[in-house]
Amino acid sequence: KVCVFLTGALGEHDARVLGDAGIVTLLRGARDGGGAALDPESALPPEPAPVTTANLDITALFALVSEVAAATASDDFETFTEHKAIKEWSLKKPQHAACLSAELADPTRLDQALARYKRLVAHPSVLIRFAKILRTSGGPRERERWETLWRARVEVLEVPLELDSRAAARKTQVRALERIANHQLDAFELGETCVAKTFTANGRAVQSAAEQGVVLDAHVHRAIWLVGL
């Protein structure tokens, strides 16, 4: 339903054109001027219920278990950055050093952003890929953090086989996206079909989807890498 709120009189021709297009014209408290005497607030649909499910892609899972994220939650992050192993890690790749600098200036604290969601979910393919990388590139503390703090809280959720028309349309739109890897599409598809906010550090993929006409319900956060400790 499309409504137009009038700020003045509407001509007969304009009123007919809008009416033929199925557009309702509203004029608060008046019965002339080409608009119905309706309170605009009564014509608007109710606000949608807040999203209570967070959908985690692989970059969000990395951010939750990384030693960097754990250090930002402490009171001594500067000392953490001075550790020999952390210095060596930061020198391996420019993005590692950039991650440390950014977290020092403005911690991401993804755990706090997720605290308001009642349900945390992830696509099976995302969790399989995450477990493989965590096993090969994560350190013992990062693996333990996943097992003790997050594994039981993150629900494995597949895209439902039966979808309503809205969800089915979103699934088709997401799967038609180009230049985005299939494993990332898995995460996006789950979020869009299950009415969840997708947490990701892959802002480039979110932007690419928008450029292709698909605006995703996503929370884009800074990339936080596994350290291997």
Coordinates of N, CA and C in Angstrom, one line a residue, residues 18-106:
L18 N -3.1 9.7 -9.4 CA -2.7 8.9 -8.3 C -3.7 7.8 -7.9
G19 N -4.9 8.2 -8.0 CA -6.0 7.1 -7.7 C -5.9 6.0 -8.7
D20 N -5.7 6.2 -9.9 CA -5.6 5.2 -10.9 C -4.4 4.3 -10.7
A21 N -3.4 4.8 -10.1 CA -2.2 4.1 -9.8 C -2.3 3.3 -8.4
G22 N -3.4 3.5 -7.8 CA -3.6 2.8 -6.5 C -3.0 3.5 -5.3
I23 N -2.6 4.7 -5.5 CA -2.0 5.5 -4.4 C -3.0 6.3 -3.6
V24 N -3.0 6.1 -2.3 CA -3.9 6.8 -1.4 C -3.4 8.1 -1.0
T25 N -4.2 9.2 -1.2 CA -3.7 10.5 -0.7 C -4.4 10.9 0.6
L26 N -3.6 11.3 1.5 CA -4.1 11.6 2.9 C -3.8 13.1 3.2
L27 N -4.8 13.7 3.8 CA -4.7 15.1 4.2 C -5.2 15.2 5.6
R28 N -4.3 15.5 6.6 CA -4.7 15.4 8.0 C -5.8 16.4 8.3
G29 N -6.9 15.9 8.8 CA -8.0 16.8 9.4 C -8.8 17.6 8.4
A30 N -8.8 17.3 7.1 CA -9.5 18.0 6.1 C -10.2 17.1 5.1
R31 N -11.4 17.5 4.6 CA -12.1 16.7 3.7 C -12.2 17.3 2.3
D32 N -11.4 18.3 2.0 CA -11.4 18.9 0.7 C -9.9 18.9 0.2
G33 N -9.7 19.3 -0.9 CA -8.3 19.4 -1.4 C -7.8 18.1 -2.0
G34 N -8.7 17.2 -2.2 CA -8.3 16.0 -3.0 C -7.7 14.9 -2.1
G35 N -7.8 15.0 -0.8 CA -7.3 14.0 0.1 C -8.3 13.5 1.1
A36 N -8.2 12.3 1.5 CA -9.1 11.7 2.5 C -8.7 12.3 3.9
A37 N -9.7 12.5 4.7 CA -9.5 13.0 6.1 C -9.1 11.9 7.0
L38 N -7.8 11.5 6.9 CA -7.3 10.4 7.8 C -6.1 10.9 8.5
D39 N -5.9 10.3 9.7 CA -4.7 10.6 10.4 C -3.6 9.7 9.8
P40 N -2.5 10.3 9.3 CA -1.5 9.5 8.6 C -1.0 8.3 9.5
E41 N -1.0 8.5 10.8 CA -0.5 7.4 11.6 C -1.4 6.2 11.6
S42 N -2.7 6.4 11.3 CA -3.6 5.3 11.3 C -3.5 4.6 10.0
A43 N -2.9 5.2 8.9 CA -2.8 4.6 7.6 C -1.5 3.8 7.4
L44 N -0.6 4.1 8.3 CA 0.7 3.4 8.1 C 0.6 2.0 8.8
P45 N 1.3 1.0 8.2 CA 1.4 -0.3 8.8 C 2.1 -0.3 10.1
P46 N 1.9 -1.2 11.0 CA 2.6 -1.2 12.2 C 4.1 -1.5 12.0
E47 N 4.9 -1.0 12.9 CA 6.4 -1.2 12.8 C 6.6 -2.7 12.9
P48 N 7.6 -3.2 12.1 CA 7.9 -4.6 12.1 C 8.5 -5.0 13.5
A49 N 8.3 -6.2 13.9 CA 8.9 -6.7 15.1 C 10.4 -6.7 15.0
P50 N 11.1 -6.3 16.1 CA 12.6 -6.3 16.0 C 13.1 -7.7 15.7
V51 N 14.2 -7.7 15.0 CA 14.9 -9.0 14.6 C 15.6 -9.5 15.9
T52 N 15.3 -10.8 16.2 CA 15.9 -11.3 17.4 C 16.9 -12.4 17.2
T53 N 17.2 -12.7 15.9 CA 18.1 -13.8 15.5 C 19.3 -13.2 14.8
A54 N 20.5 -13.6 15.2 CA 21.7 -13.1 14.6 C 22.3 -14.3 13.8
N55 N 22.6 -14.1 12.6 CA 23.2 -15.1 11.7 C 24.7 -14.8 11.5
L56 N 25.5 -15.7 11.9 CA 27.0 -15.5 11.9 C 27.6 -16.1 10.7
D57 N 28.4 -15.3 9.9 CA 29.2 -15.9 8.9 C 30.5 -16.3 9.4
I58 N 31.4 -16.8 8.6 CA 32.7 -17.3 9.1 C 33.6 -16.2 9.7
T59 N 33.5 -15.0 9.1 CA 34.3 -13.9 9.6 C 33.8 -13.4 11.0
A60 N 32.5 -13.5 11.3 CA 32.0 -13.2 12.6 C 32.5 -14.3 13.6
L61 N 32.5 -15.5 13.2 CA 33.0 -16.6 14.1 C 34.4 -16.4 14.4
F62 N 35.2 -16.0 13.4 CA 36.6 -15.7 13.7 C 36.8 -14.6 14.8
A63 N 36.0 -13.6 14.6 CA 36.1 -12.4 15.5 C 35.7 -12.8 16.9
L64 N 34.8 -13.7 17.1 CA 34.4 -14.1 18.4 C 35.4 -14.9 19.2
V65 N 36.2 -15.7 18.5 CA 37.2 -16.6 19.2 C 38.6 -16.1 19.1
S66 N 38.9 -15.1 18.3 CA 40.3 -14.6 18.2 C 40.9 -14.1 19.5
E67 N 42.2 -14.3 19.6 CA 42.9 -13.8 20.8 C 42.8 -12.3 20.8
V68 N 42.8 -11.7 19.6 CA 42.7 -10.2 19.6 C 41.4 -9.7 20.2
A69 N 40.3 -10.4 19.9 CA 39.0 -10.0 20.5 C 39.0 -10.2 22.0
A70 N 39.6 -11.3 22.4 CA 39.6 -11.6 23.9 C 40.5 -10.5 24.6
A71 N 41.5 -10.1 23.9 CA 42.4 -9.1 24.6 C 41.7 -7.7 24.7
T72 N 40.9 -7.4 23.7 CA 40.2 -6.1 23.8 C 39.2 -6.1 24.9
A73 N 38.7 -7.2 25.3 CA 37.8 -7.3 26.5 C 38.5 -7.1 27.8
S74 N 39.8 -7.2 27.8 CA 40.6 -7.1 29.0 C 41.0 -5.6 29.2
D75 N 41.6 -5.3 30.3 CA 42.0 -3.9 30.6 C 43.5 -3.7 30.2
D76 N 44.1 -4.6 29.5 CA 45.5 -4.4 29.2 C 45.9 -4.8 27.8
F77 N 45.1 -4.2 26.9 CA 45.3 -4.6 25.5 C 46.6 -4.1 25.0
E78 N 47.1 -2.9 25.4 CA 48.4 -2.4 25.0 C 49.5 -3.4 25.3
T79 N 49.5 -4.0 26.5 CA 50.5 -5.0 26.9 C 50.4 -6.2 26.0
F80 N 49.2 -6.6 25.6 CA 49.0 -7.7 24.8 C 49.7 -7.5 23.4
T81 N 49.6 -6.3 22.9 CA 50.2 -6.0 21.6 C 51.7 -6.0 21.6
E82 N 52.3 -5.9 22.9 CA 53.7 -5.9 23.0 C 54.3 -7.3 23.1
H83 N 53.4 -8.4 23.3 CA 53.9 -9.7 23.4 C 54.7 -10.1 22.1
K84 N 55.8 -10.9 22.3 CA 56.6 -11.2 21.1 C 55.8 -12.0 20.0
A85 N 55.0 -12.9 20.5 CA 54.2 -13.7 19.5 C 53.2 -12.8 18.7
I86 N 52.7 -11.8 19.4 CA 51.7 -10.9 18.7 C 52.4 -10.0 17.8
K87 N 53.6 -9.5 18.2 CA 54.4 -8.7 17.3 C 54.8 -9.4 16.0
E88 N 55.2 -10.7 16.2 CA 55.5 -11.5 15.0 C 54.3 -11.8 14.1
W89 N 53.2 -12.0 14.7 CA 51.9 -12.2 14.0 C 51.6 -11.0 13.2
S90 N 51.7 -9.8 13.8 CA 51.3 -8.5 13.2 C 52.2 -8.2 12.0
L91 N 53.4 -8.7 12.0 CA 54.4 -8.4 10.9 C 54.2 -9.3 9.7
K92 N 53.4 -10.4 9.9 CA 53.2 -11.4 8.8 C 52.4 -10.8 7.6
K93 N 51.4 -10.0 8.0 CA 50.5 -9.5 7.0 C 50.1 -8.1 7.4
P94 N 50.0 -7.1 6.4 CA 49.6 -5.8 6.8 C 48.2 -5.7 7.4
Q95 N 47.3 -6.6 7.1 CA 45.9 -6.6 7.7 C 46.0 -7.0 9.1
H96 N 47.0 -7.8 9.5 CA 47.1 -8.1 11.0 C 47.5 -6.9 11.8
A97 N 48.5 -6.1 11.3 CA 48.9 -4.9 12.0 C 47.7 -3.9 12.0
A98 N 47.0 -3.8 10.9 CA 45.9 -2.8 10.8 C 44.8 -3.2 11.8
C99 N 44.6 -4.5 11.9 CA 43.6 -5.0 12.9 C 43.9 -4.6 14.3
L100 N 45.2 -4.8 14.7 CA 45.6 -4.4 16.1 C 45.5 -3.0 16.3
S101 N 45.9 -2.2 15.3 CA 45.8 -0.7 15.5 C 44.4 -0.2 15.6
A102 N 43.5 -0.8 14.8 CA 42.1 -0.4 14.8 C 41.4 -0.8 16.1
E103 N 41.8 -2.1 16.6 CA 41.1 -2.5 17.9 C 41.6 -1.8 19.1
L104 N 42.9 -1.3 19.0 CA 43.4 -0.5 20.1 C 42.7 0.8 20.2
A105 N 42.4 1.4 19.0 CA 41.7 2.7 19.0 C 40.2 2.6 19.2
D106 N 39.6 1.5 18.7 CA 38.1 1.4 18.9 C 37.8 -0.1 18.8

